[in-house]
Short mmCIF file of C-alpha atoms in Angstrom, two decimals:
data_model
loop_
_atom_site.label_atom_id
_atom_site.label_comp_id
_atom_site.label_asym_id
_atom_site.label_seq_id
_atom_site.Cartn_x
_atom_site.Cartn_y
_atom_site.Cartn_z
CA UNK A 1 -4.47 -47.81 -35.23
CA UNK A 2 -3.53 -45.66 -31.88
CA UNK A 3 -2.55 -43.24 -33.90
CA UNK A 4 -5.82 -42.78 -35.93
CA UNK A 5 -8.05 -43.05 -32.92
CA UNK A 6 -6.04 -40.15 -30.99
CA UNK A 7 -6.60 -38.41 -34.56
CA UNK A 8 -10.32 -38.87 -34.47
CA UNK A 9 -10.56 -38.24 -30.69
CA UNK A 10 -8.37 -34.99 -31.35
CA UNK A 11 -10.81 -33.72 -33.81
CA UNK A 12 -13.87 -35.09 -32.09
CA UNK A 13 -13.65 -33.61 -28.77
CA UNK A 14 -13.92 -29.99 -30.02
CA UNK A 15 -16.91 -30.51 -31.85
CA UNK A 16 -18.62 -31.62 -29.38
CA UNK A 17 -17.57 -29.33 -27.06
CA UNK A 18 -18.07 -26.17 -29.54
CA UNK A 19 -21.42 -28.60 -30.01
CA UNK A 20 -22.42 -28.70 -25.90
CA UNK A 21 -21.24 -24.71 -25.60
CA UNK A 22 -23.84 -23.43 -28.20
CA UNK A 23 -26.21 -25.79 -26.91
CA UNK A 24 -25.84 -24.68 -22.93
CA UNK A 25 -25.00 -20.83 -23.67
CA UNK A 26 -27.32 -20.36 -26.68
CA UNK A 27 -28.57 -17.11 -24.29
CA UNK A 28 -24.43 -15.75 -24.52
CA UNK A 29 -23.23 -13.29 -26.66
CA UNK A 30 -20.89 -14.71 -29.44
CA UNK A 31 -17.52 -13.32 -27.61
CA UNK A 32 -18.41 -14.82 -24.30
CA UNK A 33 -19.82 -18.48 -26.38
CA UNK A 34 -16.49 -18.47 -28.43
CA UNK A 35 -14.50 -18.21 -25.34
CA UNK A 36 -15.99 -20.75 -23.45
CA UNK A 37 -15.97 -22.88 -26.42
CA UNK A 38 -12.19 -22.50 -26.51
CA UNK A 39 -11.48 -23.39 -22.61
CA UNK A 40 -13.71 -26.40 -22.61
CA UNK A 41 -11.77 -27.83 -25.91
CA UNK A 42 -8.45 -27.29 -23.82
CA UNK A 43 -9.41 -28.67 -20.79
CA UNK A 44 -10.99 -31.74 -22.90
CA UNK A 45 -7.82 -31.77 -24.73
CA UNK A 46 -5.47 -31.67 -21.44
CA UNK A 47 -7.60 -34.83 -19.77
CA UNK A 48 -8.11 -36.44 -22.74
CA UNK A 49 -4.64 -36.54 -24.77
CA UNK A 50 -2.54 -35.51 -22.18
CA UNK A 51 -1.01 -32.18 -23.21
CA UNK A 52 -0.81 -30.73 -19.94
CA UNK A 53 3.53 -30.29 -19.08
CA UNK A 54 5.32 -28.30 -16.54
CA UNK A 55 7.23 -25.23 -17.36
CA UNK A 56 10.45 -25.78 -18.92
CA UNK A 57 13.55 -23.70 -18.14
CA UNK A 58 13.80 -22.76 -22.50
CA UNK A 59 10.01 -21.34 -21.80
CA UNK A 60 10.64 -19.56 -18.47
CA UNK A 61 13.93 -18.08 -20.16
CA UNK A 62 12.43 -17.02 -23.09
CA UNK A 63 9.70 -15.79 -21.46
CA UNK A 64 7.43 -16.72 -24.04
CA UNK A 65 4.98 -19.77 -24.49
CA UNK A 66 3.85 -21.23 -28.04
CA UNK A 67 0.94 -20.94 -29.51
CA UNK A 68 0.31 -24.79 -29.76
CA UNK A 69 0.67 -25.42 -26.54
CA UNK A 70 -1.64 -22.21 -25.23
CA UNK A 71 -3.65 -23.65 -22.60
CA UNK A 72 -1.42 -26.78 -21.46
CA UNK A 73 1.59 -25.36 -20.00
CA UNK A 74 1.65 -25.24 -15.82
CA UNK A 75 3.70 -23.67 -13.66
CA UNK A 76 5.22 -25.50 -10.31
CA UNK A 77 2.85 -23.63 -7.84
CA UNK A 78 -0.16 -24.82 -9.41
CA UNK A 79 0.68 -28.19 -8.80
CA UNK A 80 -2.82 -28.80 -6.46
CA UNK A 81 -5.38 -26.72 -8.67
CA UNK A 82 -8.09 -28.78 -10.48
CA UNK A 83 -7.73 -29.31 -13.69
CA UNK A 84 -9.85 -26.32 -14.96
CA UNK A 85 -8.17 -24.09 -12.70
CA UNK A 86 -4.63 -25.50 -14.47
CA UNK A 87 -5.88 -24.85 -17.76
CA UNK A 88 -7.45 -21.07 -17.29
CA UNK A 89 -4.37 -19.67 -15.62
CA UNK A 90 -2.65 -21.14 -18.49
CA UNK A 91 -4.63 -19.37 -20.80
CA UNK A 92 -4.34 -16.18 -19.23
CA UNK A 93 -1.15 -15.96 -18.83
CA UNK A 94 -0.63 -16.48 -22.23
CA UNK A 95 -3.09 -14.36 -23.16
CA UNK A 96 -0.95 -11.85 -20.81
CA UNK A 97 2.28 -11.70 -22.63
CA UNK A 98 0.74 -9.01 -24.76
CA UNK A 99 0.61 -6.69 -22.33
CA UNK A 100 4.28 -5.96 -22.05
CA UNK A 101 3.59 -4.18 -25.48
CA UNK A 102 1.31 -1.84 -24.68
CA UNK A 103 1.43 1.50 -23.18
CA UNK A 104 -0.69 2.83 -20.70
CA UNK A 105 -3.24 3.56 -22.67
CA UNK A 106 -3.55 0.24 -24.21
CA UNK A 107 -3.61 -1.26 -20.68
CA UNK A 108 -6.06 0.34 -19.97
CA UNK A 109 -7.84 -0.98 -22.84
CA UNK A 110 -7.41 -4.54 -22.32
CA UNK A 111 -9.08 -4.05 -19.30
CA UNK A 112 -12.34 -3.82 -20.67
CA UNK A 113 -12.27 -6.81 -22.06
CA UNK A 114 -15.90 -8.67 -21.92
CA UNK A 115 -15.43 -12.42 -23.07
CA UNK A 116 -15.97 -14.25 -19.70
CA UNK A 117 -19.23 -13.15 -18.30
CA UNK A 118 -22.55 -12.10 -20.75
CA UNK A 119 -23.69 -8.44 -20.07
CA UNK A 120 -26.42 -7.97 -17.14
CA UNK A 121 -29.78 -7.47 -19.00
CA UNK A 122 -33.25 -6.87 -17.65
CA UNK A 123 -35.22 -10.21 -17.83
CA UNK A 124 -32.80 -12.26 -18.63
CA UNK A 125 -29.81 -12.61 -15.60
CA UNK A 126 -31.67 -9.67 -13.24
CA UNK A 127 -34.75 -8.24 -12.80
CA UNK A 128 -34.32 -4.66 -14.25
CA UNK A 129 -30.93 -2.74 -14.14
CA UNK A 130 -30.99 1.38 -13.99
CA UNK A 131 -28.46 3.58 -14.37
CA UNK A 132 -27.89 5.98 -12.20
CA UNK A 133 -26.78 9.49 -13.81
CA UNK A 134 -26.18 11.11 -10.61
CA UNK A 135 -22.97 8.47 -9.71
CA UNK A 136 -21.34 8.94 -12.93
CA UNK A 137 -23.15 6.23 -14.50
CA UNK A 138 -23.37 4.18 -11.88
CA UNK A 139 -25.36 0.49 -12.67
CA UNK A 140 -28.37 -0.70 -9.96
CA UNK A 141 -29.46 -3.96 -10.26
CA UNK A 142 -32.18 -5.70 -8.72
CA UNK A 143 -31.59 -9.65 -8.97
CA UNK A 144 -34.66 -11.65 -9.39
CA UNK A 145 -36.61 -13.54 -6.80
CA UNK A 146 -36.49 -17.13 -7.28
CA UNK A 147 -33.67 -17.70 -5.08
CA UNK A 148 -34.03 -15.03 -2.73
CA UNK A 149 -34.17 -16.16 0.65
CA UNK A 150 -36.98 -14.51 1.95
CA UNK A 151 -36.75 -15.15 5.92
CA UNK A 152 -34.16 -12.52 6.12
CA UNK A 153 -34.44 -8.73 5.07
CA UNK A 154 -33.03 -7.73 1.65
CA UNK A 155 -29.62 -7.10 1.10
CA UNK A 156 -27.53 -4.21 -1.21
CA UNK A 157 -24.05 -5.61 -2.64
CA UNK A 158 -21.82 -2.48 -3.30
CA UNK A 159 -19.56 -3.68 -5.46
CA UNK A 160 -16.18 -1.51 -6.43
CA UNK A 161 -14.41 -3.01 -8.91
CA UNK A 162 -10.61 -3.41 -9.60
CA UNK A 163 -8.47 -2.38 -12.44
CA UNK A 164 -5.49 -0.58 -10.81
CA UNK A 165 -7.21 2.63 -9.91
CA UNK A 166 -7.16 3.58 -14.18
CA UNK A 167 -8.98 0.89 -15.83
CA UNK A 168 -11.96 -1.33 -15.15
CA UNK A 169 -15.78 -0.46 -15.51
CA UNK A 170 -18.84 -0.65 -13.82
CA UNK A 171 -20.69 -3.19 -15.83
CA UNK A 172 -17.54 -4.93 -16.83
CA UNK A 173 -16.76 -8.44 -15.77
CA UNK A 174 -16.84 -8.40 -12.38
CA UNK A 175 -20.06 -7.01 -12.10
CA UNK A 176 -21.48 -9.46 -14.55
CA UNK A 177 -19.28 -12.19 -12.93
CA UNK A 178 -21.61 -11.61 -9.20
CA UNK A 179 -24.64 -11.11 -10.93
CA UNK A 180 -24.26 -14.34 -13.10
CA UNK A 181 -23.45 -15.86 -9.47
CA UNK A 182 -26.27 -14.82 -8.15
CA UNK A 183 -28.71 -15.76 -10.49
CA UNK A 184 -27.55 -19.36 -9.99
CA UNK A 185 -30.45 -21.33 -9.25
CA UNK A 186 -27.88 -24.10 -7.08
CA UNK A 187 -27.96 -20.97 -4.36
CA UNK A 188 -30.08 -18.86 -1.95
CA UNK A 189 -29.39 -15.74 -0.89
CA UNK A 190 -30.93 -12.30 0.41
CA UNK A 191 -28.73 -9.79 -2.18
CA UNK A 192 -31.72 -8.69 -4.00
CA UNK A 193 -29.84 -5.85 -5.15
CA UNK A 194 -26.59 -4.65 -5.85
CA UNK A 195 -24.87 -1.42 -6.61
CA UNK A 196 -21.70 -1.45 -9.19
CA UNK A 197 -20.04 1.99 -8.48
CA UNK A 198 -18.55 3.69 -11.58
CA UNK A 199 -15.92 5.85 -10.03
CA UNK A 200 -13.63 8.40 -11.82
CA UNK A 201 -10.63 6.33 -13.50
CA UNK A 202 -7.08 8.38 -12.84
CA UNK A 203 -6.19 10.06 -15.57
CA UNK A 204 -3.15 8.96 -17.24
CA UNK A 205 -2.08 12.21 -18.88
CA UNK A 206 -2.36 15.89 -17.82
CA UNK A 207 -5.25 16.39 -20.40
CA UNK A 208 -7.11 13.74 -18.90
CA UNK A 209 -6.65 14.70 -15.38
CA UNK A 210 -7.96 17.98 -16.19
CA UNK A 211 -11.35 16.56 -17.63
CA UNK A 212 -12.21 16.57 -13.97
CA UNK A 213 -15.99 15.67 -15.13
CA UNK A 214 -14.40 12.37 -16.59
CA UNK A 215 -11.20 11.43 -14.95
CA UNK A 216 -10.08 11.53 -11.47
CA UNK A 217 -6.84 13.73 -10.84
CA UNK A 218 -6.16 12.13 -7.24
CA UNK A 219 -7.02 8.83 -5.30
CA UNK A 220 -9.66 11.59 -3.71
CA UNK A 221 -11.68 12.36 -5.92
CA UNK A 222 -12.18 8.41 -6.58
CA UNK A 223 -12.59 8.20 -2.58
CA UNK A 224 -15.31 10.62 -2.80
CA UNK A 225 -17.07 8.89 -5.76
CA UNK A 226 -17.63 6.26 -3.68
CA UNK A 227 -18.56 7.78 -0.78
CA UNK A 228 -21.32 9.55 -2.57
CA UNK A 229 -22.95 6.41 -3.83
CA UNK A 230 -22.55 4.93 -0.27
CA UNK A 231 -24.60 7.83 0.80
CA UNK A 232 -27.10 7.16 -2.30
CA UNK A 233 -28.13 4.32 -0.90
CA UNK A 234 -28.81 5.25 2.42
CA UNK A 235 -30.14 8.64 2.07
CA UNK A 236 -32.11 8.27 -1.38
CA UNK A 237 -32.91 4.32 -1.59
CA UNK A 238 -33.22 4.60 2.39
CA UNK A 239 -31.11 1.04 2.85
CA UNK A 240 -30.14 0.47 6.42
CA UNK A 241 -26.56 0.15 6.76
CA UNK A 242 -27.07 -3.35 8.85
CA UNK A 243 -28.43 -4.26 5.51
CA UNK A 244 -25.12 -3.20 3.23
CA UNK A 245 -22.69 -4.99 2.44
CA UNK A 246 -19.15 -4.55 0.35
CA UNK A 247 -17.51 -6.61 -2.20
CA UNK A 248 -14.28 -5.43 -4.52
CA UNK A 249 -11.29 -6.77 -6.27
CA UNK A 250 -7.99 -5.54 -6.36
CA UNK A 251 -7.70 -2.10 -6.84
CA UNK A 252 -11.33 -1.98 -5.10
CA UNK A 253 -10.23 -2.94 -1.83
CA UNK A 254 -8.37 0.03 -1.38
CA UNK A 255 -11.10 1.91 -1.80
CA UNK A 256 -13.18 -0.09 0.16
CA UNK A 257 -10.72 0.57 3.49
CA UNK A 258 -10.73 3.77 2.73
CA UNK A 259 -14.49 4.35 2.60
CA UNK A 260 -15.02 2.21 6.14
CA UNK A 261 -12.50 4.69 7.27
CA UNK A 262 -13.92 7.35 6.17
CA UNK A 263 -17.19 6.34 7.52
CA UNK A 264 -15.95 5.40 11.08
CA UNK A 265 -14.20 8.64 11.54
CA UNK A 266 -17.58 10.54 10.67
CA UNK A 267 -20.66 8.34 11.56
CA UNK A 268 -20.22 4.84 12.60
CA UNK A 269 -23.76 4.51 12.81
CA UNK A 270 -23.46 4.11 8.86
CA UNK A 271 -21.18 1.20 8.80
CA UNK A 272 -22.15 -1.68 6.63
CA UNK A 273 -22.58 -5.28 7.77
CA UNK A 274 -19.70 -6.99 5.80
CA UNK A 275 -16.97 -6.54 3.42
CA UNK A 276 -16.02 -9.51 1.02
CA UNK A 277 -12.13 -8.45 -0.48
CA UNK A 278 -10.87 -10.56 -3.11
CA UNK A 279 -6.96 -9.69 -4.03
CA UNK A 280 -6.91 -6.35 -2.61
CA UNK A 281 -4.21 -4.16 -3.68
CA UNK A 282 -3.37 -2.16 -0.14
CA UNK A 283 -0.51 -0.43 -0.46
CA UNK A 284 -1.05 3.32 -2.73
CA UNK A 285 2.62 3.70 -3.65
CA UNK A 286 2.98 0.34 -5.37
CA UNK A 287 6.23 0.22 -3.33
CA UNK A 288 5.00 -3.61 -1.64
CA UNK A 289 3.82 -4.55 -4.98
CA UNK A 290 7.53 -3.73 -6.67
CA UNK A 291 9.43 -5.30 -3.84
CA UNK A 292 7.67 -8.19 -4.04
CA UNK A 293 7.20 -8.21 -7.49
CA UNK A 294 7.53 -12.35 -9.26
CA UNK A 295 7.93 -13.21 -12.73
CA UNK A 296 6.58 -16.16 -12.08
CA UNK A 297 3.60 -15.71 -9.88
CA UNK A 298 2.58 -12.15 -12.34
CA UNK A 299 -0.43 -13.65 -14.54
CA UNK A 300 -2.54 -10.61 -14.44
CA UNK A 301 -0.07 -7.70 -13.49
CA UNK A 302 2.37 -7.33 -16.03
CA UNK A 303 6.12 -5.88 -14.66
CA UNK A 304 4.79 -2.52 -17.04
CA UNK A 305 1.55 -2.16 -15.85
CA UNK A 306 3.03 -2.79 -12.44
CA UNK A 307 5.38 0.21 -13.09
CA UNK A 308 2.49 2.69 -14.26
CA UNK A 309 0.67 1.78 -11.21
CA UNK A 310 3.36 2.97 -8.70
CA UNK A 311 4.21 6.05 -11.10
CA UNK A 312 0.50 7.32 -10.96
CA UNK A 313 -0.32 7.77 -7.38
CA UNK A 314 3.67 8.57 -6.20
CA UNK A 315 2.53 11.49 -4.50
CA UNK A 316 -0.35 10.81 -2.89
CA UNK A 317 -0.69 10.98 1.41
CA UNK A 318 0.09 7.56 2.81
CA UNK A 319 -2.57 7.70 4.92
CA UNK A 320 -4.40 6.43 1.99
CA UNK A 321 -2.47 3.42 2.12
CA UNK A 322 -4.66 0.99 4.24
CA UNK A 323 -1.34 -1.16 5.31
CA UNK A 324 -0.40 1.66 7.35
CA UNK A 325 -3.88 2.43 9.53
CA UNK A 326 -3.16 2.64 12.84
CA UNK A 327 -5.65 0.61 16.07
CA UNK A 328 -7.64 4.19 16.25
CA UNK A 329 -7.97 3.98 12.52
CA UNK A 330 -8.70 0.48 12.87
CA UNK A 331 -10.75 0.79 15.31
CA UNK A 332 -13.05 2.71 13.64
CA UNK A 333 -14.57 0.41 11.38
CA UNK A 334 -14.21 -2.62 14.60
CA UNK A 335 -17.99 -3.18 13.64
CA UNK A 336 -17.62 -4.25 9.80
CA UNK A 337 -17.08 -8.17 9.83
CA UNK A 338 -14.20 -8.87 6.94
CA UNK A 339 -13.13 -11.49 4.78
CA UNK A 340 -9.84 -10.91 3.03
CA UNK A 341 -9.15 -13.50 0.30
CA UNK A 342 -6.43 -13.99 -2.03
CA UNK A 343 -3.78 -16.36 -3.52
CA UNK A 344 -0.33 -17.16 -2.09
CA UNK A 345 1.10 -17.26 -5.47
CA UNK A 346 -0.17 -13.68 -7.24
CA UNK A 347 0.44 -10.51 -7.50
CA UNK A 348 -0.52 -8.81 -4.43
CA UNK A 349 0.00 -11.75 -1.96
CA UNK A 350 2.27 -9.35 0.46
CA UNK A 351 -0.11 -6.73 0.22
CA UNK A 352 -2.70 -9.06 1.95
CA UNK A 353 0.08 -10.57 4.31
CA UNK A 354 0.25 -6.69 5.56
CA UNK A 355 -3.25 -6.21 5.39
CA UNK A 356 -4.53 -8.71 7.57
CA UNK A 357 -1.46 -8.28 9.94
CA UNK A 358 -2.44 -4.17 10.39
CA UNK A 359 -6.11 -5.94 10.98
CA UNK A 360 -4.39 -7.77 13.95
CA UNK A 361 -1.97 -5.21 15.36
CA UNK A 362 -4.84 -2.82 15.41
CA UNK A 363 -7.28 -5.88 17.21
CA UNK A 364 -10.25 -5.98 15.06
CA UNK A 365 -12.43 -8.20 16.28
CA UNK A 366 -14.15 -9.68 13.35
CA UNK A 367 -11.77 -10.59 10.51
CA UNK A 368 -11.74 -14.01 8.66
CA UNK A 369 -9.17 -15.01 5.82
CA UNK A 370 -8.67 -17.47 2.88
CA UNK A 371 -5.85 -17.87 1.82
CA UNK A 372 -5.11 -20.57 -0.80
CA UNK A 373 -2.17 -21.76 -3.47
CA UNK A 374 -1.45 -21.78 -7.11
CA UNK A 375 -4.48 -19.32 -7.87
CA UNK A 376 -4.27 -16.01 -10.35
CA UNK A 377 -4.73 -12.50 -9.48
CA UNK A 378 -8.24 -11.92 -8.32
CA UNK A 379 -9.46 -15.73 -8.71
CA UNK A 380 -12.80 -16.03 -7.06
CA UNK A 381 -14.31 -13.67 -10.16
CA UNK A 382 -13.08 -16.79 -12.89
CA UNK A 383 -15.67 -19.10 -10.64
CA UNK A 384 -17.60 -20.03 -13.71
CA UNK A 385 -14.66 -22.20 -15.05
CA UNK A 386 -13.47 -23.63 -11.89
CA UNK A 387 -15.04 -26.19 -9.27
CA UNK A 388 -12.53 -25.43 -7.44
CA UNK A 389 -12.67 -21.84 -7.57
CA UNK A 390 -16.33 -21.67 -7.34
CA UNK A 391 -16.16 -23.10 -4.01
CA UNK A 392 -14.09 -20.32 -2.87
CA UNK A 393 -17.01 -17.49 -4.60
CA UNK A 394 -19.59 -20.08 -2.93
CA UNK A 395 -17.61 -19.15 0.43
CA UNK A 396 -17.17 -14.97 -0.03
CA UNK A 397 -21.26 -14.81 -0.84
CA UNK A 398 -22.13 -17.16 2.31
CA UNK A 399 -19.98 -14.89 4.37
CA UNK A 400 -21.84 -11.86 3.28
CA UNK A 401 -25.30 -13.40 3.34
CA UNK A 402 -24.68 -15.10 7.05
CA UNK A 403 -22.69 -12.02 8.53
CA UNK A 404 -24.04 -11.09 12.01
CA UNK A 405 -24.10 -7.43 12.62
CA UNK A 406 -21.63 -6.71 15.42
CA UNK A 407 -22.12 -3.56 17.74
#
């Protein structure tokens, strides 16, 4: 008789769930619906049958986790996630064991993948969204009004999105990840716009790097992709720079340092209010990333893509490398409050331990940090499928919305 119910309760629970998905996220596109679908019958399945086990020493050997148990298999350091949390990183990582067999190209691939967030469409999750030729394609989007908070003067998010300085777009999911955020009736806010800046991806090959209309050949010319929309908003949208403010993921926090440097050593009057900086990646020549590099805690950043990364920008200047800044560099950009956020079990955990120690050494006055366990690469973006991570996006968005300017 236990037997039968667990079979009926087994097949009932995704029906309903596929049932409640298309119901709640009739408005998705079928990749994003299907998705969802899937992580709501695994977490139902995990709470309700009790397929959620630790990682066994056969599985962590063999590097490889089954198919039947895709979704249910935890690792040690997750141990005080919510259940959600448990069951995503489980996903992706298993999702992640194709990566070893691709090459660079084919990384770079799987980074556009679209299946967590719907696309940002006029009248539907923003008010309009316009493209803007003269950034490469650049996306501005202009959130609607029903939650803005209206006592305070509009805000611009520049967002600069992740991807190990080669992959990654403009529109992809992070973008559609803040926007989706934002357009949360639960929250007010004063972002009534934000800028998604398509800079130059390093080419992987000669041929590409050559395309110089395309690709970038150097961390530079990305650098000076984003300084150029920086200036777009200030000189042609006439934003005041008390009213900017900066969000990225990996790879985008690099170039996010590097732009407030770039701006304090040429006009500090231009320095934007706040910079949010979710699992930066702060060291150019990969070299903290490789020492510190963890089967274990490597979800997102496979050991080969972790390997390309350090092999494409080998010969860059390290004074691109924000771990290194000196005080006078830090100095510089004293009057942007940041918020550095990542997980003490990912990819690029020492690369924030450096981070926010330079931050000290060089006595900025106005840095803030969260730093939490058992979370993936880049976390705060996967809020929708998380309480627990939410809280953490509900945190990075506050901090950018309440920042006081500093002087």
């Amino acid at each position: 008789m236990f037997k039968q119910q667990l079979l009926i309760l087994s097949v009932l629970i995704p029906v309903i769930g596929i049932a409640l998905q298309i119901y709640w996220n009739r408005h998705l596109t079928l990749p994003v619906m299907i998705f969802r679908c899937l992580l709501n019958t695994v977490i139902a399945r995990n709470k309700y049958l009790g397929r959620l086990s630790e990682m066994t020493e056969k599985t962590r050997s063999n590097k490889k986790e089954s198919i039947f148990m895709m979704g249910s298999v935890m690792r040690p350091h997750w141990k005080d996630l919510d259940l959600e949390a448990k069951t995503l990183n489980s996903l992706v990582a298993f999702a992640g064991q194709s990566q070893l067999k691709l090459d660079k190209y084919g990384l770079r691939k799987s980074m556009e993948h679209q299946a967590l967030y719907p696309p940002i469409e006029a009248g539907r999750n923003c008010e309009s969204i316009q493209v803007i030729e003269s950034l490469r394609n650049s996306i501005f989007v202009r959130m609607k009004e029903f939650n803005l908070d209206k006592s305070k003067e509009p805000k611009v998010l520049f967002y600069v999105h992740g991807g190990g300085g080669y992959g990654g777009l403009a529109a992809g999911l992070q973008a559609r990840g803040v926007v989706e955020f934002l357009n949360d009736s639960r929250y007010t806010h004063s972002i009534k716009f934000m800028l998604s800046v398509n800079y130059r991806l390093l080419g992987l090959d000669e041929n590409e790097k050559k395309k110089r209309d395309v690709y970038a050949a150097n961390f530079e010319d990305q650098l000076e992709d984003c300084w150029n929309a920086y200036q777009w908003l200030l000189k042609e949208n006439n934003f005041k720079p008390q009213n900017i403010v900066m969000m990225g993921d990996s790879f985008g926090p690099m170039l996010i340092m590097n732009l407030l440097a770039k701006i304090g050593a040429n006009a500090t009057e231009q320095l934007p209010r706040a910079a949010a900086l979710a699992s930066g990646y702060f060291d150019l020549s990969g070299k903290t990333l490789g020492e510190n590099f963890d089967e274990e805690n490597s979800i997102l950043v496979s050991k080969n893509n972790m390997e390309l990364i350090q092999g494409l920008y080998a010969t860059e200047k390290s004074s691109y490398s924000p771990i290194g800044y000196d005080s006078t560099v830090v100095s510089s950009f004293n009057a942007t409050k940041l918020l550095l956020v990542y997980s003490n079990h990912e990819e690029c955990t020492a690369d924030n331990v450096k981070m926010v120690q330079t931050l000290q050494n060089g006595k900025h006055p106005h840095v803030q940090v969260i730093a939490e366990n058992g979370h993936i690469h880049g976390y705060p973006l996967f809020f929708y499928y998380s309480p627990q991570i939410r809280k953490t996006m509900e945190k990075m968005i506050e901090f950018l919305d309440q920042s006081q300017l500093f002087n």
